[in-house]
Structure formats: structure tokens, C-alpha cells
Short mmCIF file of C-alpha atoms and ligand atoms in Angstrom, two decimals:
data_model
loop_
_atom_site.label_atom_id
_atom_site.label_comp_id
_atom_site.label_asym_id
_atom_site.label_seq_id
_atom_site.Cartn_x
_atom_site.Cartn_y
_atom_site.Cartn_z
CA MET X 195 -0.04 0.35 0.05
CA LEU X 196 1.48 3.44 -1.28
CA ILE X 197 0.91 6.25 1.05
CA ASP X 198 2.09 10.00 0.79
CA LEU X 199 2.96 10.76 4.31
CA HIS X 200 3.67 14.23 3.92
CA CYS X 201 1.38 16.50 2.56
CA HIS X 202 -0.02 20.44 3.23
CA THR X 203 -3.58 21.78 2.20
CA TRP X 204 -5.05 25.49 1.92
CA PRO X 205 -5.84 27.01 4.33
CA ARG X 206 -4.69 24.82 7.30
CA SER X 207 -1.16 25.21 6.00
CA ALA X 208 -1.35 29.02 4.64
CA CYS X 209 1.78 28.21 2.30
CA SER X 210 -0.40 25.55 0.67
CA ALA X 211 -2.15 26.11 -2.93
CA LEU X 212 -3.93 22.47 -2.57
CA GLU X 213 -7.52 22.20 -1.23
CA PRO X 214 -7.75 19.11 0.86
CA LEU X 215 -10.12 17.20 -1.65
CA GLU X 216 -8.38 18.18 -4.95
CA LEU X 217 -4.96 16.82 -3.27
CA ALA X 218 -6.87 13.48 -2.53
CA ARG X 219 -8.15 13.33 -6.48
CA LEU X 220 -4.47 14.23 -7.64
CA ALA X 221 -3.03 11.53 -5.34
CA ALA X 222 -5.82 8.63 -6.38
CA GLU X 223 -5.14 9.54 -10.19
CA ARG X 224 -1.10 9.30 -9.54
CA GLY X 225 -1.75 5.62 -7.88
CA LEU X 226 -1.25 6.64 -4.22
CA ASP X 227 -3.55 4.51 -2.16
CA GLY X 228 -3.48 7.08 0.71
CA ILE X 229 -2.17 10.14 1.85
CA CYS X 230 -1.62 11.61 5.09
CA LEU X 231 -2.11 15.02 6.17
CA THR X 232 0.53 17.17 7.93
CA GLU X 233 -0.03 20.36 8.30
CA HIS X 234 2.38 23.10 9.80
CA ASP X 235 1.43 22.86 13.47
CA ARG X 236 -1.81 22.31 13.34
CA ALA X 237 -4.27 19.65 13.82
CA TRP X 238 -7.40 19.14 11.80
CA ALA X 239 -10.55 19.02 13.90
CA PRO X 240 -12.06 15.57 13.72
CA ASP X 241 -15.40 16.46 12.62
CA GLU X 242 -13.87 17.93 9.51
CA LEU X 243 -11.26 15.06 9.01
CA GLU X 244 -14.52 13.01 8.98
CA ALA X 245 -15.94 14.73 6.24
CA LEU X 246 -12.95 14.66 4.16
CA ARG X 247 -12.65 10.72 4.43
CA ALA X 248 -16.20 10.08 3.31
CA ALA X 249 -15.68 12.56 0.57
CA ALA X 250 -12.03 11.39 -0.57
CA PRO X 251 -11.48 8.24 -3.43
CA ILE X 252 -8.27 7.35 -1.06
CA ALA X 253 -7.55 6.60 2.35
CA ILE X 254 -6.95 9.72 4.73
CA PHE X 255 -4.57 9.61 7.54
CA HIS X 256 -3.46 12.60 9.90
CA ALA X 257 -0.46 13.65 11.65
CA VAL X 258 1.58 16.87 11.68
CA GLU X 259 4.85 18.50 11.13
CA LEU X 260 5.96 20.76 13.85
CA THR X 261 8.79 23.75 13.44
CA THR X 262 10.67 22.92 16.47
CA ASP X 263 14.24 23.87 17.89
CA LEU X 264 15.80 21.15 16.10
CA GLY X 265 13.93 21.57 12.59
CA HIS X 266 10.59 20.31 11.20
CA ILE X 267 9.41 17.07 12.87
CA LEU X 268 6.79 14.79 11.62
CA ALA X 269 4.88 13.51 14.44
CA PHE X 270 2.50 10.21 14.15
CA GLY X 271 0.19 9.69 17.09
CA LEU X 272 0.70 12.98 19.14
CA PRO X 273 -2.09 14.67 20.64
CA ALA X 274 -2.47 18.17 19.54
CA ALA X 275 -2.42 19.31 23.17
CA ALA X 276 1.65 18.26 22.84
CA PHE X 277 2.09 20.32 20.13
CA SER X 278 5.45 22.45 20.49
CA ALA X 279 8.15 24.44 19.02
CA SER X 280 10.81 22.71 21.77
CA ALA X 281 11.62 19.24 20.37
CA ARG X 282 12.70 18.12 23.91
CA GLU X 283 8.92 18.81 25.02
CA VAL X 284 7.63 16.81 21.88
CA ALA X 285 10.18 14.28 22.46
CA ALA X 286 9.02 13.62 26.01
CA ALA X 287 4.92 13.78 25.00
CA ALA X 288 5.77 11.41 22.05
CA VAL X 289 7.41 8.70 24.72
CA GLU X 290 4.34 9.58 26.90
CA ALA X 291 1.66 9.03 24.09
CA GLY X 292 3.39 6.10 22.25
CA ALA X 293 3.91 8.79 19.43
CA LEU X 294 6.81 8.29 16.55
CA LEU X 295 8.89 11.32 15.33
CA PHE X 296 10.69 11.42 12.42
CA LEU X 297 13.24 14.16 11.37
CA ALA X 298 11.73 15.97 7.91
CA HIS X 299 13.97 16.37 5.30
CA PRO X 300 17.17 16.14 7.22
CA ALA X 301 19.61 16.92 4.67
CA ARG X 302 17.85 20.34 4.08
CA ASP X 303 18.58 21.99 7.25
CA GLY X 304 17.16 20.04 10.29
CA LEU X 305 20.21 17.58 10.74
CA LEU X 306 22.85 20.36 11.68
CA ARG X 307 20.77 21.33 14.71
CA VAL X 308 20.71 17.65 16.01
CA THR X 309 23.48 16.03 18.54
CA ARG X 310 24.44 13.27 19.63
CA GLU X 311 21.44 13.28 22.53
CA THR X 312 19.14 14.89 20.65
CA VAL X 313 18.89 12.66 17.79
CA GLU X 314 17.63 10.22 20.43
CA PHE X 315 14.00 12.01 19.81
CA PHE X 316 13.79 10.51 16.48
CA VAL X 317 12.79 7.01 15.39
CA SER X 318 14.29 7.64 11.94
CA VAL X 319 14.22 10.36 9.40
CA GLU X 320 12.42 11.28 6.12
CA ALA X 321 14.38 9.78 3.42
CA ALA X 322 12.47 10.49 0.75
CA ASN X 323 11.25 14.24 0.36
CA GLY X 324 9.30 15.12 -3.01
CA SER X 325 10.49 18.94 -2.67
CA ASP X 326 14.26 18.00 -1.76
CA SER X 327 16.79 17.69 -4.28
CA ARG X 328 18.24 14.34 -5.55
CA LEU X 329 21.35 14.91 -3.50
CA GLN X 330 19.50 15.79 -0.56
CA ASN X 331 17.45 12.71 -0.95
CA ILE X 332 20.54 10.51 -1.37
CA ALA X 333 22.07 12.30 1.82
CA ALA X 334 18.62 11.60 3.62
CA ALA X 335 18.36 7.93 2.45
CA GLY X 336 21.75 7.42 3.97
CA LEU X 337 21.21 9.11 7.20
CA ALA X 338 18.12 6.73 7.79
CA LYS X 339 20.17 3.75 7.89
CA GLY X 340 21.71 5.27 11.10
CA PHE X 341 17.83 4.54 12.87
CA ARG X 342 16.26 1.90 14.43
CA LEU X 343 13.42 2.16 11.95
CA PRO X 344 13.64 2.83 8.13
CA GLY X 345 13.30 6.19 6.73
CA ILE X 346 9.53 7.52 5.52
CA GLY X 347 8.54 9.07 2.34
CA GLY X 348 6.39 11.65 1.14
CA SER X 349 5.87 14.34 -1.59
CA ASP X 350 5.58 17.61 1.01
CA ALA X 351 3.16 18.74 -1.88
CA HIS X 352 2.14 22.17 -1.21
CA THR X 353 0.81 22.09 -5.18
CA ALA X 354 -0.90 20.20 -7.65
CA ALA X 355 2.37 19.59 -9.57
CA GLU X 356 4.40 17.97 -6.36
CA VAL X 357 1.64 15.51 -5.51
CA GLY X 358 2.79 11.81 -5.91
CA ARG X 359 6.62 12.71 -6.09
CA ALA X 360 7.30 10.40 -3.32
CA ALA X 361 5.57 7.99 -0.97
CA THR X 362 6.25 5.04 1.62
CA ARG X 363 5.27 1.39 0.48
CA PHE X 364 4.14 -0.70 3.52
CA ALA X 365 3.34 -4.30 3.17
CA GLY X 366 0.74 -3.97 4.87
CA ARG X 367 -3.02 -1.98 4.56
CA PRO X 368 -3.48 0.21 7.33
CA THR X 369 -6.78 1.80 7.18
CA SER X 370 -6.93 3.74 10.49
CA ASP X 371 -4.56 6.15 12.13
CA ALA X 372 -3.76 3.81 14.71
CA ASP X 373 -3.04 1.34 12.20
CA LEU X 374 -0.42 3.77 10.51
CA LEU X 375 0.94 3.87 13.71
CA GLU X 376 1.36 0.26 14.02
CA ALA X 377 2.61 -0.03 10.63
CA LEU X 378 5.65 2.47 11.14
CA ARG X 379 6.54 0.81 14.57
CA SER X 380 6.74 -2.49 12.90
CA GLY X 381 9.05 -1.23 10.45
CA ALA X 382 7.68 -2.95 7.42
CA TYR X 383 7.83 -0.04 4.66
CA GLU X 384 9.97 1.65 2.46
CA ALA X 385 10.60 5.47 1.39
CA LEU X 386 10.27 5.57 -2.44
CA LEU X 387 10.58 8.51 -4.77
CA LEU X 388 8.16 8.41 -7.59
CA ASP X 389 8.46 9.84 -11.07
ZN1 ZN F 520 9.00 20.89 6.33
ZN1 ZN F 521 6.22 19.84 4.84
#
């Protein structure tokens, strides 16, 4: 099952030009089975998420991309009450909630800020990012090998042209956010750049 684990939609991510349903339709056309909404620093309201899921042609998952002092973090399974700009606070909350943290686009800027101690906050990194360069993705994929879980992949789409450029292929077929978290925890997936 192919899921794009990094997408931004308007208006919840002000920098995105993609309406949620448009994103879902484009992702379906381009062969994806699901997308995970990762807006910047904010969660979707549960009722709005439910309405989108009912209308979308593919599976919709929900996580977040947090802007922190260690760079951008993709957080899966983290309650909105724990969103913070302090990576240390986010990491403590993730342990408590059983959430998983991946350092986003690590070769763009993030890893430079991570120390021997704070690298422990992350189970892995984003190894394939559709908005990064080929060299940045090669570097990120190399970095992912140093972590306990494989790297993830996502388009980081903000516009129609970027939809479907990268994704994560799962061995299983997650159908809920809880399933997705378990699938990530299992390590049975791989990051892919698509074209
Ligand atoms: Zn980012
Ligand atoms: Zn992003």
C-alpha cells in the first residue's frame, strides 16, 4: 500500500495552494492508495477530517509537521495538546503518548541542529522528500540507515505538480491512524521517490 506521508493543504497550511479534496483526487490519479495530512503546527478538527474521509477517493491519514528548535518534525500519533516548538518537549510527549517522531527533510537543514543526545528523539528521518533535491534525498536515505526504523517518504506537496512525487510503501494495509502508527512501528515499509 502506497501512502504519501507528508502533504500540506490550504487553508490549514497557509503556504499550500492545494485544497484537501483536490489533493486526494490527484493522489488517487497518480496511483497512491492513501495520503497523510501533515499541516504545519496544527491538527485537523475531528469532524472536518471525518467529512473529508467520507468524500475522498483514497484513504486519509492524519499527523502533523511541527516547527521546532531542531527543525521540522513529522509526528505520528501525537495529541494536539502536545504540539510544541521545543523538540525536547515534543519528544517527552511522544514517549508518553506512544507517538513516533521522524526528522523531516534532514539534509535540507534539520540534521545540522541535532546533537548526539537529541538525535535520540527520532525513530528515523524522512528519507525521500518530493520537494528536496536528488542529492539531498541520497544524503537523507543514507542518514536513515543509522536509525532503528527505516526512513519514510512523502511528497511535501504544496501544489498540484508536487503531488505523488514520493511516498512510503507499506507491506500491510493500514486503514486508520492507529493502524498507520502500528505499521510504522513495525518497520515493514520503505521510502520511495516516484516519477
Ligand atoms: Zn518541512
Ligand atoms: Zn512539509
